[in-house]
mmCIF file of C-alpha atoms and ligand atoms in Angstrom:
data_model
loop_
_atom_site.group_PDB
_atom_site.id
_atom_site.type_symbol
_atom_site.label_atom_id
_atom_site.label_comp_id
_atom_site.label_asym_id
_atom_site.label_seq_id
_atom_site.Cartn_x
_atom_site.Cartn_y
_atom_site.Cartn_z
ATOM 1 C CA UNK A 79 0.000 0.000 0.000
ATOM 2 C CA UNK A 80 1.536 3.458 -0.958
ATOM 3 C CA UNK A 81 2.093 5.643 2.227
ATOM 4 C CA UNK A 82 -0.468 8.052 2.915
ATOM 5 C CA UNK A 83 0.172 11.864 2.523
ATOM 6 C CA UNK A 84 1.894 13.509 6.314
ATOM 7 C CA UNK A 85 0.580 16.606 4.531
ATOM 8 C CA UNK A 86 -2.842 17.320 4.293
ATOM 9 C CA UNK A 87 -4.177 20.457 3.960
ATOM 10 C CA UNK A 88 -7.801 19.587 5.110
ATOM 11 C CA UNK A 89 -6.612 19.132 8.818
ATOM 12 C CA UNK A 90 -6.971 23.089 9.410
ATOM 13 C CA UNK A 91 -10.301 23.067 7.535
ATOM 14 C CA UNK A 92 -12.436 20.983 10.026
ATOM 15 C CA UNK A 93 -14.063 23.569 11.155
ATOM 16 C CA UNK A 94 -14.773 27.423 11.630
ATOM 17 C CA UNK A 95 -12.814 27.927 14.661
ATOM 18 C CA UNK A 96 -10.012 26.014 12.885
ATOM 19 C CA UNK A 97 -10.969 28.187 9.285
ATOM 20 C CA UNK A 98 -10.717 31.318 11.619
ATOM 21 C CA UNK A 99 -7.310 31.260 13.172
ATOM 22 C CA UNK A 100 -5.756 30.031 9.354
ATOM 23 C CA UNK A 101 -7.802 32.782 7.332
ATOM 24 C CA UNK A 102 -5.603 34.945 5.132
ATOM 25 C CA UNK A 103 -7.596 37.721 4.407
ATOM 26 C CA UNK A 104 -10.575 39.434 6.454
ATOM 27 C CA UNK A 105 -13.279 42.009 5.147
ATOM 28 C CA UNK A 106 -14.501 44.151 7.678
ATOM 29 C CA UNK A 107 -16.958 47.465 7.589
ATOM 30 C CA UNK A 108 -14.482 50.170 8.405
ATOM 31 C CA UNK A 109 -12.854 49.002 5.133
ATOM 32 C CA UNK A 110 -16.086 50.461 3.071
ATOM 33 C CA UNK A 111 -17.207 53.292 1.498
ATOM 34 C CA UNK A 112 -20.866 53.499 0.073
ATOM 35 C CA UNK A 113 -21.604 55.539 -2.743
ATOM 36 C CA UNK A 114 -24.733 57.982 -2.572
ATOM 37 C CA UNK A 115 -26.706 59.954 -5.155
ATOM 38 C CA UNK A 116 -28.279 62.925 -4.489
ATOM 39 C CA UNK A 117 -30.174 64.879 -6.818
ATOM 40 C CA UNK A 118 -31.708 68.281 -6.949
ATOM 41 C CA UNK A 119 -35.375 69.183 -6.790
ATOM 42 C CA UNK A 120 -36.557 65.963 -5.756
ATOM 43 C CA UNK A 121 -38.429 65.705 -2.604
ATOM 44 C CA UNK A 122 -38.751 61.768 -2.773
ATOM 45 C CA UNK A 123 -36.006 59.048 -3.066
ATOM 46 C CA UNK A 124 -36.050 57.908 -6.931
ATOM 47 C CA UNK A 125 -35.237 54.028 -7.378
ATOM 48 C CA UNK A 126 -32.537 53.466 -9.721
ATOM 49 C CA UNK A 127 -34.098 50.489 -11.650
ATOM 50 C CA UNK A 128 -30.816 49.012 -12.672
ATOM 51 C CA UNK A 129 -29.307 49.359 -9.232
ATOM 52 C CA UNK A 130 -32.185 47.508 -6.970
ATOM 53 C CA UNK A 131 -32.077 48.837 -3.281
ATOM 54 C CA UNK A 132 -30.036 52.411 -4.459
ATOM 55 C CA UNK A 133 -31.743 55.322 -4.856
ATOM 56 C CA UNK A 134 -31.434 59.181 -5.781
ATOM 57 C CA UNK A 135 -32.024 61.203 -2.256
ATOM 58 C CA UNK A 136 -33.480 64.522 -1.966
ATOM 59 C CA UNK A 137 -31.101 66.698 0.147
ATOM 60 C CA UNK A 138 -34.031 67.120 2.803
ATOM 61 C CA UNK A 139 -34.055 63.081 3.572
ATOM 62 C CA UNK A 140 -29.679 62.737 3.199
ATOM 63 C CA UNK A 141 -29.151 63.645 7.088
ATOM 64 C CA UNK A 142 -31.801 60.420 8.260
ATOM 65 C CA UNK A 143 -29.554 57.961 5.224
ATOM 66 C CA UNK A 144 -26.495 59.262 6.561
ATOM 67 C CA UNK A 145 -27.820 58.027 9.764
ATOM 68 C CA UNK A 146 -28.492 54.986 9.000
ATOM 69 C CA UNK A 147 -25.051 54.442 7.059
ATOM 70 C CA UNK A 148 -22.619 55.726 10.040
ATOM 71 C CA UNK A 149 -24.530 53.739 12.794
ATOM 72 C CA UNK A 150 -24.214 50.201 10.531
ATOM 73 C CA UNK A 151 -20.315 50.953 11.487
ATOM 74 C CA UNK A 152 -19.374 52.133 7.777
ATOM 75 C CA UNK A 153 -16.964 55.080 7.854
ATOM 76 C CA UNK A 154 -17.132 56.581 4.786
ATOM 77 C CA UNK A 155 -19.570 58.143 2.012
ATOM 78 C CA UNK A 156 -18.981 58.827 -2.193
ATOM 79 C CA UNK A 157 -21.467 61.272 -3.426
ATOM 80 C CA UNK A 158 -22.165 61.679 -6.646
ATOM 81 C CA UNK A 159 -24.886 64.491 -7.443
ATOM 82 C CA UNK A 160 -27.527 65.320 -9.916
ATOM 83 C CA UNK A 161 -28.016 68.356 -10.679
ATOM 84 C CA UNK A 162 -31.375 69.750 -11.806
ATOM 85 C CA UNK A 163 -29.726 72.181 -14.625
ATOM 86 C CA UNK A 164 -26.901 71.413 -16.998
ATOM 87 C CA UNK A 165 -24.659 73.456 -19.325
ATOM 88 C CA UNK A 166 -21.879 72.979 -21.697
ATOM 89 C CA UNK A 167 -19.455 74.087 -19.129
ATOM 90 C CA UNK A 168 -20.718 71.668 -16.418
ATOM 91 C CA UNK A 169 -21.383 75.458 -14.248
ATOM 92 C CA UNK A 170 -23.451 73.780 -11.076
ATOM 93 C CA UNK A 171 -19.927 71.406 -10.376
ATOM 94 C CA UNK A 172 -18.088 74.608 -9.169
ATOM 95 C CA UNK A 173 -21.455 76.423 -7.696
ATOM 96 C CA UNK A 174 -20.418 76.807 -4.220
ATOM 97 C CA UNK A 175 -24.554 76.582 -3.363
ATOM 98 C CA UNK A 176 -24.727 73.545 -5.972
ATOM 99 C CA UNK A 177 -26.712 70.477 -4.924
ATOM 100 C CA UNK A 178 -23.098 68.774 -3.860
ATOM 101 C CA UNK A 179 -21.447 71.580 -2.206
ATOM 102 C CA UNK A 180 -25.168 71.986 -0.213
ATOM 103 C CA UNK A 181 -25.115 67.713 0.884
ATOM 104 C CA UNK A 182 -21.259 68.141 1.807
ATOM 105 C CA UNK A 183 -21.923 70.938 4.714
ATOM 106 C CA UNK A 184 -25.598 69.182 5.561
ATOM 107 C CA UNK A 185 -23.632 65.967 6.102
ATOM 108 C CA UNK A 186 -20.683 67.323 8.332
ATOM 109 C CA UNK A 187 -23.933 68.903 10.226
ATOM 110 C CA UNK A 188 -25.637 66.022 11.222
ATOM 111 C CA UNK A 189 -22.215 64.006 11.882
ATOM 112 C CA UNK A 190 -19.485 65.046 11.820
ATOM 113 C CA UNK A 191 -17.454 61.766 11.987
ATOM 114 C CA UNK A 192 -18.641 60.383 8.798
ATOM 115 C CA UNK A 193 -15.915 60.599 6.332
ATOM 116 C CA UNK A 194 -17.705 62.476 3.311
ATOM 117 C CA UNK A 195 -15.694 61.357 -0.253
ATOM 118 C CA UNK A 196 -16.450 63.868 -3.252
ATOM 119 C CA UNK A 197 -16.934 62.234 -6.816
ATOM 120 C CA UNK A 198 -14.681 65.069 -8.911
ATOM 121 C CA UNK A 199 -15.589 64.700 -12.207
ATOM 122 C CA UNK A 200 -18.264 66.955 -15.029
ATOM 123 C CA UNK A 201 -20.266 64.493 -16.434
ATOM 124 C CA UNK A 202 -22.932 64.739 -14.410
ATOM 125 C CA UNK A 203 -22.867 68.385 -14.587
ATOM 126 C CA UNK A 204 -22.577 68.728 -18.314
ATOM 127 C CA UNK A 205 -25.138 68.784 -20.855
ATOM 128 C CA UNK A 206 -23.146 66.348 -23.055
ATOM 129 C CA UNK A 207 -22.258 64.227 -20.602
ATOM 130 C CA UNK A 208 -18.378 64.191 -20.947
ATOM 131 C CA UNK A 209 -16.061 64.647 -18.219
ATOM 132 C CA UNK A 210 -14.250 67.782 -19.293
ATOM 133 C CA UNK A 211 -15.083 70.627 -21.868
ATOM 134 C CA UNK A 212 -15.507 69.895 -25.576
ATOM 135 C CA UNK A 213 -13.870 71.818 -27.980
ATOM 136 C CA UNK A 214 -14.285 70.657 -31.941
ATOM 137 C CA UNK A 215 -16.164 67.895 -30.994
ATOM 138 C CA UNK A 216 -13.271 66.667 -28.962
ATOM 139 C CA UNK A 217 -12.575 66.886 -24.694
ATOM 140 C CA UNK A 218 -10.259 69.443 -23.742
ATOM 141 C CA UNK A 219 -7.571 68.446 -21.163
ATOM 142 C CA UNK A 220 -6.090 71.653 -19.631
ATOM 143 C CA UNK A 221 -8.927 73.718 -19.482
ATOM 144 C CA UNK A 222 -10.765 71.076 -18.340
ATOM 145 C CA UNK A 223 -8.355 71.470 -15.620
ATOM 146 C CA UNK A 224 -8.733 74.369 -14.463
ATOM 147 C CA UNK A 225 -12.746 73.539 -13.705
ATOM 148 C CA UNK A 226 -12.504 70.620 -11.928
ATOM 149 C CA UNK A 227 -9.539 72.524 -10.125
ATOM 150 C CA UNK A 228 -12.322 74.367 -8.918
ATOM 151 C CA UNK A 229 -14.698 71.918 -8.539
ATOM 152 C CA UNK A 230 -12.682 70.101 -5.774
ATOM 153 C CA UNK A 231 -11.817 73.990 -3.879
ATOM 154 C CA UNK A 232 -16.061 74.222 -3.422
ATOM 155 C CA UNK A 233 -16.199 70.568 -2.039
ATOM 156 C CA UNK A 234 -13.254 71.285 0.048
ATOM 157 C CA UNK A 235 -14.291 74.778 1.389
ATOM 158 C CA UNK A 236 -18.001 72.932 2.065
ATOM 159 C CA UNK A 237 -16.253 70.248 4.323
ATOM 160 C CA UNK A 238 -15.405 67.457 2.245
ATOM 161 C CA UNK A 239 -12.888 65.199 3.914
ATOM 162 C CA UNK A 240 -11.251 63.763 0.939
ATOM 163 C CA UNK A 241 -11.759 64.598 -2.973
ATOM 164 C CA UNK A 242 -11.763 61.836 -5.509
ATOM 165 C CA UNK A 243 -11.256 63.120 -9.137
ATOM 166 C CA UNK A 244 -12.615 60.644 -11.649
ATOM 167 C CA UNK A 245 -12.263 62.420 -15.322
ATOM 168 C CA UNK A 246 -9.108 61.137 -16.079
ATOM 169 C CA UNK A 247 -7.496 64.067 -17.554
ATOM 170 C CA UNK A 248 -3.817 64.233 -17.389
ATOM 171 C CA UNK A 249 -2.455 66.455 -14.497
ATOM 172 C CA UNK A 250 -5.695 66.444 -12.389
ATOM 173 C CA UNK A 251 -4.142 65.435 -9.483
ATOM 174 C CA UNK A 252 -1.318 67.986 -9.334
ATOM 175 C CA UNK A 253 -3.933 71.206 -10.316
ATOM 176 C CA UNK A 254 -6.161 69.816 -7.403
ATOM 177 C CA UNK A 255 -3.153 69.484 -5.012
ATOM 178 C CA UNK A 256 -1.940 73.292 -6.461
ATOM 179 C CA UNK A 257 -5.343 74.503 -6.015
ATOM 180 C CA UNK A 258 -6.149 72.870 -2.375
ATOM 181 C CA UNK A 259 -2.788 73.648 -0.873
ATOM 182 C CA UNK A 260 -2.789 77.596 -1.804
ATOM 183 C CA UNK A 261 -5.957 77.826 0.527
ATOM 184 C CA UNK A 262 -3.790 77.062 3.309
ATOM 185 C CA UNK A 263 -6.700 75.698 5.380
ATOM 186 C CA UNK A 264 -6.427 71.782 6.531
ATOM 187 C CA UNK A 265 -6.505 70.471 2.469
ATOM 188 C CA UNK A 266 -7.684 67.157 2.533
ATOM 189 C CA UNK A 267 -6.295 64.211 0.454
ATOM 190 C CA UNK A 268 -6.783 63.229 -2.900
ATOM 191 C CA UNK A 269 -7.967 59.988 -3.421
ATOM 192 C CA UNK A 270 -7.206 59.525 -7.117
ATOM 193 C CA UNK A 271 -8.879 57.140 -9.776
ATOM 194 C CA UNK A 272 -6.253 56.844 -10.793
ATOM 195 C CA UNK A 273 -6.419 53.409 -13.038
ATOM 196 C CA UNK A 274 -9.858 54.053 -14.539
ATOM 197 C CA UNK A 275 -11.035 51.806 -17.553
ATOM 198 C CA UNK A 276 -13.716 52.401 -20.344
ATOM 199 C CA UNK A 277 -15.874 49.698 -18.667
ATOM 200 C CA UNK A 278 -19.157 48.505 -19.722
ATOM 201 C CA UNK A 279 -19.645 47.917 -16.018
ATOM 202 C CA UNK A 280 -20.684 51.692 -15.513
ATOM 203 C CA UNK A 281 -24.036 51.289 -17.449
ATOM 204 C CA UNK A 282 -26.479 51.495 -14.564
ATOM 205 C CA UNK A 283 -24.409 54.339 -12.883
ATOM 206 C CA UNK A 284 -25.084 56.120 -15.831
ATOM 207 C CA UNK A 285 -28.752 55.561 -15.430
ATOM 208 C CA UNK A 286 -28.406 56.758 -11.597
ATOM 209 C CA UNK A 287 -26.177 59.519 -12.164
ATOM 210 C CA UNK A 288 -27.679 60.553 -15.564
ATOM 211 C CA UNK A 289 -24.337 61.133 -16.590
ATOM 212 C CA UNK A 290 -24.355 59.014 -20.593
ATOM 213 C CA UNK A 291 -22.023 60.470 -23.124
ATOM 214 C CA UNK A 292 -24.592 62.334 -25.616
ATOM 215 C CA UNK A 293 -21.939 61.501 -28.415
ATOM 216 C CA UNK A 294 -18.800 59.296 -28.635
ATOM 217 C CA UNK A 295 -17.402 57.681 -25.741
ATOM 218 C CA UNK A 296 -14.537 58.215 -22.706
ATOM 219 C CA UNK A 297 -12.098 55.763 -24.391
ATOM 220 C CA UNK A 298 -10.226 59.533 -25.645
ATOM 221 C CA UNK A 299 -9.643 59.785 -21.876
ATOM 222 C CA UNK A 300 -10.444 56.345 -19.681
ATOM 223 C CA UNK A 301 -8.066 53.696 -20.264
ATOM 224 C CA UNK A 302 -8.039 50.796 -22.779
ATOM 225 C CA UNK A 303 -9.203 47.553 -20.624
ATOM 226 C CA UNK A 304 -6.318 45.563 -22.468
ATOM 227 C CA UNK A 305 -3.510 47.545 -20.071
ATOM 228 C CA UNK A 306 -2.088 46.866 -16.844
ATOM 229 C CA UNK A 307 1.545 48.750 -17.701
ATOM 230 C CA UNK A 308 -0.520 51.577 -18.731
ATOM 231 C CA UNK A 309 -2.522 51.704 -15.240
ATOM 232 C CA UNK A 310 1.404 51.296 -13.255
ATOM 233 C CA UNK A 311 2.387 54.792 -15.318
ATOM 234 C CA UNK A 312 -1.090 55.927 -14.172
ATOM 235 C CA UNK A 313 -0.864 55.744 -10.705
ATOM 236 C CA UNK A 314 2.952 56.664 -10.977
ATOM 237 C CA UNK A 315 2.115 60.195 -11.966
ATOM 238 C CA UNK A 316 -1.064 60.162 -9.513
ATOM 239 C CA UNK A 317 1.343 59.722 -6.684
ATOM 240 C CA UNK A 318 4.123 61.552 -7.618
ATOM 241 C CA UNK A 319 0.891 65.163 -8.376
ATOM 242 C CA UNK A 320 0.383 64.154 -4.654
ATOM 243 C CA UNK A 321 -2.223 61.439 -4.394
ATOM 244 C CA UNK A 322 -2.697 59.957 -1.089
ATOM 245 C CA UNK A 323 -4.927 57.163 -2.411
ATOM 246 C CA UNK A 324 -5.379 55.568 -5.571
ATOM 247 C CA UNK A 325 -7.896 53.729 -7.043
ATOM 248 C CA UNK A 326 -8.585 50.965 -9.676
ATOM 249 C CA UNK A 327 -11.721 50.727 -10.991
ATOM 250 C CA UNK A 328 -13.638 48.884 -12.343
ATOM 251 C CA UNK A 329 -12.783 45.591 -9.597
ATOM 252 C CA UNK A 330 -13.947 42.278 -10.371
ATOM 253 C CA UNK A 331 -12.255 42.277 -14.027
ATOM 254 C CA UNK A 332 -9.141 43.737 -13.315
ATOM 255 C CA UNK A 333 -8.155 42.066 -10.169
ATOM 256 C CA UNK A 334 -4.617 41.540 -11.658
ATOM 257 C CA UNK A 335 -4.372 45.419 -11.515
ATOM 258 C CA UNK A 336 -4.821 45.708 -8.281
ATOM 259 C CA UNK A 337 -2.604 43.145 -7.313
ATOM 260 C CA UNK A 338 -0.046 44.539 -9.723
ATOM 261 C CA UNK A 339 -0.557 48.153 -8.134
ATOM 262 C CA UNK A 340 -0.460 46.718 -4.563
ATOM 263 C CA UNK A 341 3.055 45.197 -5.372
ATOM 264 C CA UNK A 342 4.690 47.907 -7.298
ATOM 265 C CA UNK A 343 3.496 50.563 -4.588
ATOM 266 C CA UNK A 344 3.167 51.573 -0.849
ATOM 267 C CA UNK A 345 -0.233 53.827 -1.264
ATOM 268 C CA UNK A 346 -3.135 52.557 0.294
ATOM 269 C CA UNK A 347 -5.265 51.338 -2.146
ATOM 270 C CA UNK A 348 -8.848 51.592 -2.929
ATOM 271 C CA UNK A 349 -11.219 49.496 -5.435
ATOM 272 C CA UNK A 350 -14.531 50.716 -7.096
ATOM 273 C CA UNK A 351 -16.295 47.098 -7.328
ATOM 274 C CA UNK A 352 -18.851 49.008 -9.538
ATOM 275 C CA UNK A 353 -22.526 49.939 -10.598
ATOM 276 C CA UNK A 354 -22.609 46.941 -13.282
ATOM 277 C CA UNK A 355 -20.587 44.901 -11.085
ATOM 278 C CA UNK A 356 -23.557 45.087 -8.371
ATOM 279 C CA UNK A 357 -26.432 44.948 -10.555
ATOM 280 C CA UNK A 358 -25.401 41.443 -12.226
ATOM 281 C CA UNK A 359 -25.134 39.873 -9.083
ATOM 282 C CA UNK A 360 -28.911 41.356 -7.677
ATOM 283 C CA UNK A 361 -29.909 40.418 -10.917
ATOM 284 C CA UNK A 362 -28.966 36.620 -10.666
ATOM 285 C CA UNK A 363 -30.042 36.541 -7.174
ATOM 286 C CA UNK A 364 -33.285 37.599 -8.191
ATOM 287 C CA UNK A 365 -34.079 35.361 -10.708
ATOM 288 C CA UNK A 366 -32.566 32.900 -7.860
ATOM 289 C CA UNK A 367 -29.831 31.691 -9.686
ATOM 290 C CA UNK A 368 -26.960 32.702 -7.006
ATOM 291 C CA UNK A 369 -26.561 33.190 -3.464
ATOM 292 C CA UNK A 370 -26.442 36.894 -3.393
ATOM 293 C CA UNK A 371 -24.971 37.245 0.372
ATOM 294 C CA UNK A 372 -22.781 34.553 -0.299
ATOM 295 C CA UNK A 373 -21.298 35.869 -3.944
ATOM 296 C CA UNK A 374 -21.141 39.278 -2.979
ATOM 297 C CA UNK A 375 -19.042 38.378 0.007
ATOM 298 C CA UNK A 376 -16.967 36.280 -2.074
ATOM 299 C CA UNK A 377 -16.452 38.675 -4.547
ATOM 300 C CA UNK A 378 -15.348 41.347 -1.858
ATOM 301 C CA UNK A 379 -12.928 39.257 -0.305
ATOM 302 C CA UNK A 380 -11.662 38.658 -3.700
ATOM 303 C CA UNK A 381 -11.122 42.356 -4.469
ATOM 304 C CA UNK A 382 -9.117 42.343 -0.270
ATOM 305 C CA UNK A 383 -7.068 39.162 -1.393
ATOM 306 C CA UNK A 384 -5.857 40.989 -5.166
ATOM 307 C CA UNK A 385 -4.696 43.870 -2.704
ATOM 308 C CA UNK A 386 -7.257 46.430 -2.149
ATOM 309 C CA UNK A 387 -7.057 48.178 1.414
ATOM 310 C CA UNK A 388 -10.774 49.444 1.297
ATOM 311 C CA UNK A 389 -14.083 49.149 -1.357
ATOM 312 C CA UNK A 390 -16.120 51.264 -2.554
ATOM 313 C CA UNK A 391 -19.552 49.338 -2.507
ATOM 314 C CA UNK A 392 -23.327 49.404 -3.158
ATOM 315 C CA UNK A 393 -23.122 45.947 -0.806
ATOM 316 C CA UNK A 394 -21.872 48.208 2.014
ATOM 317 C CA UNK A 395 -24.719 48.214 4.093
ATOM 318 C CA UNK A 396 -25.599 44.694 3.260
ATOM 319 C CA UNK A 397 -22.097 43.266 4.125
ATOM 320 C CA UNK A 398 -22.226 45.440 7.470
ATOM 321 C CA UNK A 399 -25.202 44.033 8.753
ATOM 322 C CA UNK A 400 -24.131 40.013 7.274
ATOM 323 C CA UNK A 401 -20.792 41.041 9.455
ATOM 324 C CA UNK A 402 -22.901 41.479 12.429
ATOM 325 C CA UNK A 403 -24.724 38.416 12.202
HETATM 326 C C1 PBG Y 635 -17.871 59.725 -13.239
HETATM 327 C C2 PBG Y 635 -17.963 58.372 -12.649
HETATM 328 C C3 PBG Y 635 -18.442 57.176 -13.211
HETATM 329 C C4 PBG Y 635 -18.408 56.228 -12.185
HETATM 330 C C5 PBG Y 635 -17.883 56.842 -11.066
HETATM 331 N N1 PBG Y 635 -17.593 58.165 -11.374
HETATM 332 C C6 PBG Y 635 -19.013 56.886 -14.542
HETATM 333 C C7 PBG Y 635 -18.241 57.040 -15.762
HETATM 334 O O1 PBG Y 635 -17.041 57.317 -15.761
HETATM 335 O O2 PBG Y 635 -18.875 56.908 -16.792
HETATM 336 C C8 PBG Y 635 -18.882 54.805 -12.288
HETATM 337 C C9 PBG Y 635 -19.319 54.169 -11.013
HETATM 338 C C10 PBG Y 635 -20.108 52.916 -11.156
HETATM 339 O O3 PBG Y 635 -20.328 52.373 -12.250
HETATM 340 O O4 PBG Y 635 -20.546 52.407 -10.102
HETATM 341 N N2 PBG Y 635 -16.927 59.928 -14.193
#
């Protein structure tokens, strides 16, 4: 008879204390951030069809979500706004009484210790839906600069407590970090998306945020899915503008970029496990196909094991009450 194995891996598997003590990577609430929309001129939340369980908030109902949100444990907020009038210039982004600036100080009101993140990017604020200004049919990097430059000063003189530019126009980072630190008041950090990809995984974001491209496409300015060297050179001029965080997004598909990020750097990390991300697996669940509490965790502590420090997730609240339990 051939000798039987000394080594057997199943020993520490027999059960969940055993599991417990040998786990290799943990996912825990203060690691989240939840994204939130709010939109202008609405006095009731507005389901997102696409997005089941997220809704647009009216700024008079935020205070009670925010509520909710910082007593489930989770530290942090993205907003992303809707405003009720758009222009070619994107004007309400850098309105110091725009529907944003207004949720940032309404937020720090009602408590103080949640961390509020600030989406910095035009689309939403633009009638054509692009993330900087279009000149010839074509975005405009510098100037576009200059705006969201702005943009970030009014979420930062409202009480943000970190500012996450999104456009992905070259040298956003470093105008931000100019613009921030000539204020002289307590600047916050930059949390930079700083590997963003033209993902097909945004579609129902779109849908919440309102924010679709009225022509073309961002693959002029968000990077080609195909490139992981690309998103190293990314975050190497993110960090050395003066990012303090950087981001990949979208997660689930580019797991090797994180990892790859992770390794090459000493940043803290975040990943955006996305709009589309979140809607296939509510709509499998639904059609009870998959076990959404167990996937979703699954797929989180994927996104922790590739090398992300912290999340940002529409299963925030979900995962901090499963976490409880
Ligand atoms: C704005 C922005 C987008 C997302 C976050 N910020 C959409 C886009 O670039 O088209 C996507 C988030 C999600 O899909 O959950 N530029």
């Amino acid at each position: 008879m051939t000798k039987f194995p000394t080594v057997r891996l199943r020993r520490t598997r027999q059960n969940e204390k055993l599991r417990g003590l040998v786990r290799e990577t943990r996912l825990a609430v203060d690691q989240l951030i939840y994204p939130l929309f709010i939109a202008e001129g609405i006095h009731e939340p507005h389901e997102i069809a696409s997005m089941p369980g997220i809704v647009q908030w009216p700024l008079e109902q935020l205070g009670r979500e925010a509520e909710r949100i910082a007593s489930l444990g989770i530290p942090a907020v993205l907003l992303f706004g809707i405003p009720s009038e758009k222009d070619e210039v994107g004007s309400q982004a850098y309105n110091s009484r725009g529907i944003i600036q207004e949720a940032i100080r309404l937020l720090k009101s009602v408590n103080p210790e949640l961390l509020v993140i600030t989406d910095v990017c035009l689309c939403e604020y633009t009638s054509h839906g692009h993330c900087g200004l279009i000149h010839n049919g074509s975005v405009q990097n510098d100037t576009s600069l200059e705006l969201l430059a702005r943009m970030a000063l009014t979420h930062a003189e409202a009480g943000a407590d970190l500012v996450a530019p999104s456009d992905m126009m070259d040298g956003r980072v470093g105008a931000i970090r100019h613009v921030l630190d000539e204020q002289g008041f307590n600047p916050p950090p930059i949390m930079a998306y700083s590997a963003k990809f033209a993902s097909a995984f945004y579609g129902p974001f779109r849908e919440a945020a309102g924010s679709t491209p009225q022509f073309g496409d961002r693959r002029a300015y968000q990077m080609d899915p195909s490139n992981v060297r690309e998103a190293l050179r990314e975050v190497e001029l993110d960090i050395a503008e003066g990012a303090d965080i950087v981001m990949v997004k979208p997660a689930m598909a580019y797991m090797d970029v994180i990892r790859q990020v992770r390794e090459h750097y000493d940043l803290p990390v975040a990943a955006y496990n996305v709009s589309g991300e979140f809607a296939m697996i509510k709509a499998a669940a639904q059609n009870g196909w998959i076990d959404e509490r167990r996937v979703a965790m699954e797929v989180l502590t994927g996104i922790r094991r590739a090398g992300a420090d912290m999340i940002i997730t529409y299963f925030a609240p979900d995962v901090a009450g499963w976490l409880r339990e």
